[in-house]
Amino acid sequence: MRLVNAKEMLRKAKEGHYAVGHFNLNNMESVRAFLLAAQETHSPIILGVSGGTAKYMGGYRTITDMVEDFMAYLDITVPVALHVDHGKYEEALDALNGGFSSVMFDGSKLPIGENLEKTRHIVELCREKNVSVEAEVGCIGGQEDGHVAMGECADPAECGQIAKLGIDMLAAGIGNIHGKYPADWKGLNFEVLAAIQKAAGDIPLVLHGGSGIPDDMVRQAISLGVCKVNVNTECQIAFTEATRKFIEDGKDLTGNGFTPRALLADGLVATKEKCIEKMTLFGSLGKA
Ligand code: 13P
């Protein structure tokens, strides 16, 4: 199966009241782990690529080729979308030229007028290539320069404006943040979420910062219209903890444990298991 855009999988998720997991790629092991997790559980999946990952893994075309070749090699038959995560304007264009099937243009730091104008242009370009588009309004907080910014809430009126541009999914802050949540975090704001969904019409909503949100809050967000949940930090931690344990247990010092493939094997399994745990929570198992 070739890469698909995210439109159909999100339409089905909306109809079926579940969410599709977006998992961020960080290295080759994560490609393998997420594809195997999706196939084993018959779940649709969205693979997210940040600008940093694109640079690390050799650019958008290299990643497209790697994911497609892996899919053929591993006989992956479930729907897989390859998606730009928080793309700047130029990154979104690069990814479109590099064969990605889905693009997030994040203009949330721009004045709303400019965000709308650039999002409109990206939508036009994506439509020509049958690529799905995610837009963002209202900044989603997170760790920056060692300081954790509390999650802001988006303005539902702005959500309504951007939803009219023909986008396929909308990320809007409801108190969520990227990375680890601080101990005094106030939780998701479901009133704002309901107001955003009302203003944005039928568009599937995206919950960023999916790591560390209590399960019942995630379920409630899905019941109110969230159809895509982004997870990165928890999968990274699972990978690193398993790798650290491998070394602390001295396994790198016996047999062929020194080889990079052996060193990273437990991390790959832990990433896959975390991915399945999240897809179970989101309700996407068996929906491929
Ligand atoms: P976390 O790293 O908090 O899971 O967030 C991931 C994300 O939202 C990527 O866009």
Short mmCIF file of C-alpha atoms and ligand atoms in Angstrom, two decimals:
data_model
loop_
_atom_site.label_atom_id
_atom_site.label_comp_id
_atom_site.label_asym_id
_atom_site.label_seq_id
_atom_site.Cartn_x
_atom_site.Cartn_y
_atom_site.Cartn_z
CA MET A 1 0.00 0.00 0.00
CA ARG A 2 1.25 3.50 -0.87
CA LEU A 3 1.12 6.50 1.46
CA VAL A 4 -2.33 8.07 1.70
CA ASN A 5 -3.45 11.53 2.76
CA ALA A 6 -5.20 11.81 6.12
CA LYS A 7 -8.65 12.86 4.85
CA GLU A 8 -10.38 9.49 4.72
CA MET A 9 -8.90 8.14 7.96
CA LEU A 10 -9.98 11.30 9.81
CA ARG A 11 -13.46 11.27 8.25
CA LYS A 12 -13.92 7.70 9.49
CA ALA A 13 -12.54 8.63 12.92
CA LYS A 14 -15.01 11.52 13.19
CA GLU A 15 -17.87 9.24 12.21
CA GLY A 16 -16.74 6.47 14.57
CA HIS A 17 -15.87 8.76 17.52
CA TYR A 18 -12.26 7.72 17.88
CA ALA A 19 -8.94 9.36 17.07
CA VAL A 20 -6.03 8.44 14.82
CA GLY A 21 -2.62 8.63 16.47
CA HIS A 22 0.06 10.94 15.07
CA PHE A 23 3.49 9.68 16.14
CA ASN A 24 6.64 11.70 15.52
CA LEU A 25 9.52 10.09 13.67
CA ASN A 26 12.96 10.67 15.20
CA ASN A 27 15.14 8.03 13.57
CA MET A 28 15.01 4.87 11.51
CA GLU A 29 14.03 2.75 14.53
CA SER A 30 10.90 4.85 15.02
CA VAL A 31 9.81 4.31 11.39
CA ARG A 32 10.00 0.57 11.88
CA ALA A 33 8.39 0.63 15.36
CA PHE A 34 5.35 2.69 14.32
CA LEU A 35 4.70 0.83 11.06
CA LEU A 36 4.84 -2.52 12.87
CA ALA A 37 2.55 -1.23 15.65
CA ALA A 38 -0.06 -0.04 13.15
CA GLN A 39 0.06 -3.23 11.09
CA GLU A 40 -0.09 -5.55 14.11
CA THR A 41 -3.18 -3.76 15.49
CA HIS A 42 -4.87 -2.96 12.16
CA SER A 43 -4.81 0.71 12.97
CA PRO A 44 -4.50 3.69 10.64
CA ILE A 45 -1.52 5.88 11.54
CA ILE A 46 -0.07 9.31 10.85
CA LEU A 47 3.73 9.67 10.94
CA GLY A 48 4.76 13.21 11.89
CA VAL A 49 8.02 14.86 10.82
CA SER A 50 9.26 18.08 12.40
CA GLY A 51 11.72 20.41 10.66
CA GLY A 52 14.47 19.13 12.97
CA THR A 53 13.75 15.49 12.10
CA ALA A 54 13.67 16.34 8.39
CA LYS A 55 17.17 17.80 8.66
CA TYR A 56 18.45 14.89 10.75
CA MET A 57 17.05 12.19 8.47
CA GLY A 58 18.26 13.63 5.19
CA GLY A 59 15.35 15.80 4.04
CA TYR A 60 11.73 15.17 3.08
CA ARG A 61 12.38 13.13 -0.08
CA THR A 62 14.71 10.75 1.79
CA ILE A 63 12.08 10.22 4.49
CA THR A 64 9.31 9.62 1.94
CA ASP A 65 11.42 7.04 0.13
CA MET A 66 12.45 5.40 3.40
CA VAL A 67 8.89 5.11 4.69
CA GLU A 68 7.52 3.86 1.36
CA ASP A 69 10.29 1.32 0.95
CA PHE A 70 9.82 0.14 4.54
CA MET A 71 6.09 -0.24 3.90
CA ALA A 72 6.77 -2.42 0.88
CA TYR A 73 9.47 -4.41 2.68
CA LEU A 74 7.36 -5.00 5.81
CA ASP A 75 4.20 -5.63 3.77
CA ILE A 76 2.26 -2.84 5.47
CA THR A 77 -1.37 -2.82 4.35
CA VAL A 78 -2.94 -0.33 6.79
CA PRO A 79 -3.37 3.36 5.81
CA VAL A 80 -0.27 5.43 6.58
CA ALA A 81 -0.07 9.21 6.14
CA LEU A 82 3.29 10.99 6.14
CA HIS A 83 2.70 14.40 7.66
CA VAL A 84 4.71 17.58 8.22
CA ASP A 85 4.54 18.58 11.90
CA HIS A 86 4.47 22.33 12.68
CA GLY A 87 5.79 23.19 9.24
CA LYS A 88 7.02 26.67 8.51
CA TYR A 89 5.92 27.95 5.10
CA GLU A 90 9.12 26.87 3.29
CA GLU A 91 9.15 23.51 5.06
CA ALA A 92 5.59 22.86 3.93
CA LEU A 93 6.60 23.60 0.33
CA ASP A 94 9.71 21.40 0.62
CA ALA A 95 7.65 18.53 1.96
CA LEU A 96 5.11 18.90 -0.83
CA ASN A 97 7.92 18.63 -3.36
CA GLY A 98 9.39 15.76 -1.36
CA GLY A 99 6.33 13.52 -1.72
CA PHE A 100 4.64 13.92 1.69
CA SER A 101 0.96 12.99 1.71
CA SER A 102 -0.12 15.45 4.42
CA VAL A 103 1.08 18.86 5.59
CA MET A 104 0.68 20.96 8.70
CA PHE A 105 1.30 24.61 8.07
CA ASP A 106 1.76 26.27 11.46
CA GLY A 107 1.17 29.98 11.08
CA SER A 108 0.02 30.37 14.67
CA LYS A 109 2.85 32.74 15.58
CA LEU A 110 1.96 35.08 12.69
CA PRO A 111 -0.68 37.79 12.86
CA ILE A 112 -4.02 36.12 12.08
CA GLY A 113 -4.36 37.88 8.70
CA GLU A 114 -1.02 36.52 7.51
CA ASN A 115 -1.75 33.08 8.93
CA LEU A 116 -5.02 32.99 6.97
CA GLU A 117 -3.38 34.19 3.77
CA LYS A 118 -0.51 31.68 3.89
CA THR A 119 -2.80 28.83 4.96
CA ARG A 120 -5.06 29.61 1.97
CA HIS A 121 -2.09 29.37 -0.37
CA ILE A 122 -0.90 26.07 1.13
CA VAL A 123 -4.44 24.66 0.79
CA GLU A 124 -4.44 25.52 -2.93
CA LEU A 125 -1.08 23.83 -3.50
CA CYS A 126 -2.06 20.77 -1.50
CA ARG A 127 -5.34 20.39 -3.32
CA GLU A 128 -3.47 20.07 -6.64
CA LYS A 129 -1.53 17.13 -5.20
CA ASN A 130 -4.34 15.54 -3.19
CA VAL A 131 -2.46 16.23 0.04
CA SER A 132 -4.31 16.88 3.31
CA VAL A 133 -3.77 20.08 5.30
CA GLU A 134 -3.67 20.86 9.01
CA ALA A 135 -3.70 24.49 10.16
CA GLU A 136 -3.15 26.03 13.59
CA VAL A 137 -4.47 29.04 15.41
CA GLY A 138 -3.64 30.10 18.96
CA CYS A 139 -0.20 29.03 20.10
CA ILE A 140 0.22 25.64 21.77
CA GLY A 141 2.62 26.11 24.68
CA GLY A 142 5.61 24.05 25.62
CA GLN A 143 9.20 24.06 26.66
CA GLU A 144 11.18 26.94 25.24
CA ASP A 145 14.59 28.04 26.56
CA GLY A 146 14.07 25.97 29.69
CA HIS A 147 10.83 27.78 30.49
CA VAL A 148 7.53 25.93 30.22
CA ALA A 149 4.81 28.19 28.80
CA MET A 150 1.32 27.34 30.05
CA GLY A 151 -1.10 26.26 27.35
CA GLU A 152 -3.17 29.07 25.86
CA CYS A 153 -6.65 28.74 24.47
CA ALA A 154 -7.44 29.59 20.86
CA ASP A 155 -10.10 32.13 19.90
CA PRO A 156 -13.09 30.19 18.51
CA ALA A 157 -13.88 33.06 16.10
CA GLU A 158 -10.42 32.70 14.51
CA CYS A 159 -10.94 28.92 14.36
CA GLY A 160 -14.15 29.57 12.43
CA GLN A 161 -12.29 31.81 9.95
CA ILE A 162 -9.48 29.36 9.25
CA ALA A 163 -11.85 26.39 9.03
CA LYS A 164 -13.55 28.04 6.04
CA LEU A 165 -10.35 27.88 3.96
CA GLY A 166 -10.84 24.23 3.02
CA ILE A 167 -8.40 22.72 5.53
CA ASP A 168 -8.84 19.08 6.54
CA MET A 169 -7.98 19.35 10.25
CA LEU A 170 -7.44 22.09 12.78
CA ALA A 171 -5.03 22.35 15.71
CA ALA A 172 -6.18 24.84 18.30
CA GLY A 173 -4.90 25.32 21.82
CA ILE A 174 -7.17 24.23 24.67
CA GLY A 175 -4.58 24.41 27.44
CA ASN A 176 -2.43 21.60 25.99
CA ILE A 177 1.34 21.96 25.73
CA HIS A 178 4.20 20.05 24.14
CA GLY A 179 6.62 18.07 26.29
CA LYS A 180 6.20 17.24 29.97
CA TYR A 181 3.27 18.90 31.78
CA PRO A 182 4.20 20.95 34.85
CA ALA A 183 2.82 19.81 38.23
CA ASP A 184 0.51 22.85 38.44
CA TRP A 185 -1.00 22.35 34.96
CA LYS A 186 -4.70 23.21 34.95
CA GLY A 187 -5.83 20.55 32.49
CA LEU A 188 -7.65 20.79 29.15
CA ASN A 189 -10.37 23.40 28.73
CA PHE A 190 -13.38 21.46 27.43
CA GLU A 191 -15.63 24.52 27.24
CA VAL A 192 -13.24 26.11 24.77
CA LEU A 193 -12.95 22.82 22.89
CA ALA A 194 -16.73 22.63 22.47
CA ALA A 195 -16.86 26.28 21.34
CA ILE A 196 -14.06 25.66 18.82
CA GLN A 197 -15.80 22.63 17.35
CA LYS A 198 -19.03 24.62 17.06
CA ALA A 199 -17.26 27.51 15.32
CA ALA A 200 -15.18 25.26 13.06
CA GLY A 201 -18.12 23.18 11.84
CA ASP A 202 -17.47 19.56 11.07
CA ILE A 203 -13.69 19.77 10.76
CA PRO A 204 -11.70 17.14 12.68
CA LEU A 205 -9.76 18.74 15.54
CA VAL A 206 -6.18 17.89 16.49
CA LEU A 207 -4.86 17.58 20.03
CA HIS A 208 -1.15 18.37 20.19
CA GLY A 209 0.99 17.62 23.24
CA GLY A 210 -0.63 14.20 23.66
CA SER A 211 2.04 12.95 26.09
CA GLY A 212 1.15 13.03 29.77
CA ILE A 213 -2.50 14.08 29.47
CA PRO A 214 -4.59 11.88 31.80
CA ASP A 215 -6.47 9.16 29.87
CA ASP A 216 -9.94 10.35 30.91
CA MET A 217 -9.18 13.84 29.55
CA VAL A 218 -8.01 12.36 26.26
CA ARG A 219 -11.23 10.31 26.01
CA GLN A 220 -13.34 13.38 26.75
CA ALA A 221 -11.49 15.43 24.13
CA ILE A 222 -12.15 12.68 21.56
CA SER A 223 -15.84 12.65 22.49
CA LEU A 224 -15.93 16.41 21.77
CA GLY A 225 -14.47 16.20 18.26
CA VAL A 226 -10.73 15.50 18.50
CA CYS A 227 -9.87 13.02 15.71
CA LYS A 228 -6.07 13.18 15.75
CA VAL A 229 -3.82 13.08 18.82
CA ASN A 230 -0.11 13.92 18.49
CA VAL A 231 2.38 11.99 20.62
CA ASN A 232 6.12 12.39 20.69
CA THR A 233 7.62 12.83 24.19
CA GLU A 234 6.21 9.62 25.72
CA CYS A 235 7.56 7.52 22.84
CA GLN A 236 10.95 9.19 23.10
CA ILE A 237 11.07 8.51 26.85
CA ALA A 238 10.08 4.86 26.31
CA PHE A 239 12.91 4.49 23.77
CA THR A 240 15.51 6.14 25.96
CA GLU A 241 14.55 4.32 29.17
CA ALA A 242 14.79 0.92 27.45
CA THR A 243 18.14 1.83 25.91
CA ARG A 244 19.47 3.07 29.26
CA LYS A 245 18.37 -0.19 30.92
CA PHE A 246 20.17 -2.21 28.23
CA ILE A 247 23.41 -0.41 29.07
CA GLU A 248 22.89 -0.41 32.84
CA ASP A 249 22.30 -4.17 32.68
CA GLY A 250 25.70 -4.45 31.00
CA LYS A 251 24.20 -6.03 27.88
CA ASP A 252 26.33 -3.89 25.61
CA LEU A 253 29.37 -5.63 27.10
CA THR A 254 28.34 -9.17 26.25
CA GLY A 255 28.10 -10.99 22.91
CA ASN A 256 27.26 -8.68 20.03
CA GLY A 257 25.57 -6.15 22.36
CA PHE A 258 28.02 -3.51 21.21
CA THR A 259 26.51 -3.37 17.72
CA PRO A 260 24.20 -0.38 17.16
CA ARG A 261 21.38 -2.69 16.03
CA ALA A 262 21.53 -4.70 19.27
CA LEU A 263 21.95 -1.56 21.37
CA LEU A 264 18.77 0.02 19.97
CA ALA A 265 16.61 -3.10 19.69
CA ASP A 266 14.97 -2.82 23.14
CA GLY A 267 14.23 0.87 22.51
CA LEU A 268 12.51 -0.03 19.27
CA VAL A 269 10.30 -2.60 21.02
CA ALA A 270 9.47 -0.10 23.80
CA THR A 271 8.52 2.54 21.21
CA LYS A 272 6.24 0.07 19.46
CA GLU A 273 4.59 -0.93 22.75
CA LYS A 274 4.01 2.72 23.74
CA CYS A 275 2.50 3.38 20.32
CA ILE A 276 0.08 0.46 20.71
CA GLU A 277 -0.83 1.64 24.24
CA LYS A 278 -1.73 5.08 22.83
CA MET A 279 -3.64 3.73 19.83
CA THR A 280 -5.65 1.56 22.26
CA LEU A 281 -6.54 4.68 24.28
CA PHE A 282 -7.50 6.57 21.10
CA GLY A 283 -9.79 3.71 20.00
CA SER A 284 -8.21 3.22 16.56
CA LEU A 285 -7.38 -0.51 16.85
CA GLY A 286 -9.01 -2.56 14.12
CA LYS A 287 -10.16 0.56 12.24
CA ALA A 288 -7.78 0.22 9.28
P1 13P B 1 4.32 15.67 22.89
O1 13P B 1 5.78 15.62 22.63
O2 13P B 1 3.98 16.48 24.11
O3 13P B 1 3.70 14.31 22.92
O4 13P B 1 3.64 16.47 21.69
C1 13P B 1 3.77 16.00 20.38
C2 13P B 1 3.18 16.96 19.42
O5 13P B 1 2.20 17.61 19.69
C3 13P B 1 3.80 17.05 18.10
O6 13P B 1 3.19 18.01 17.31
#
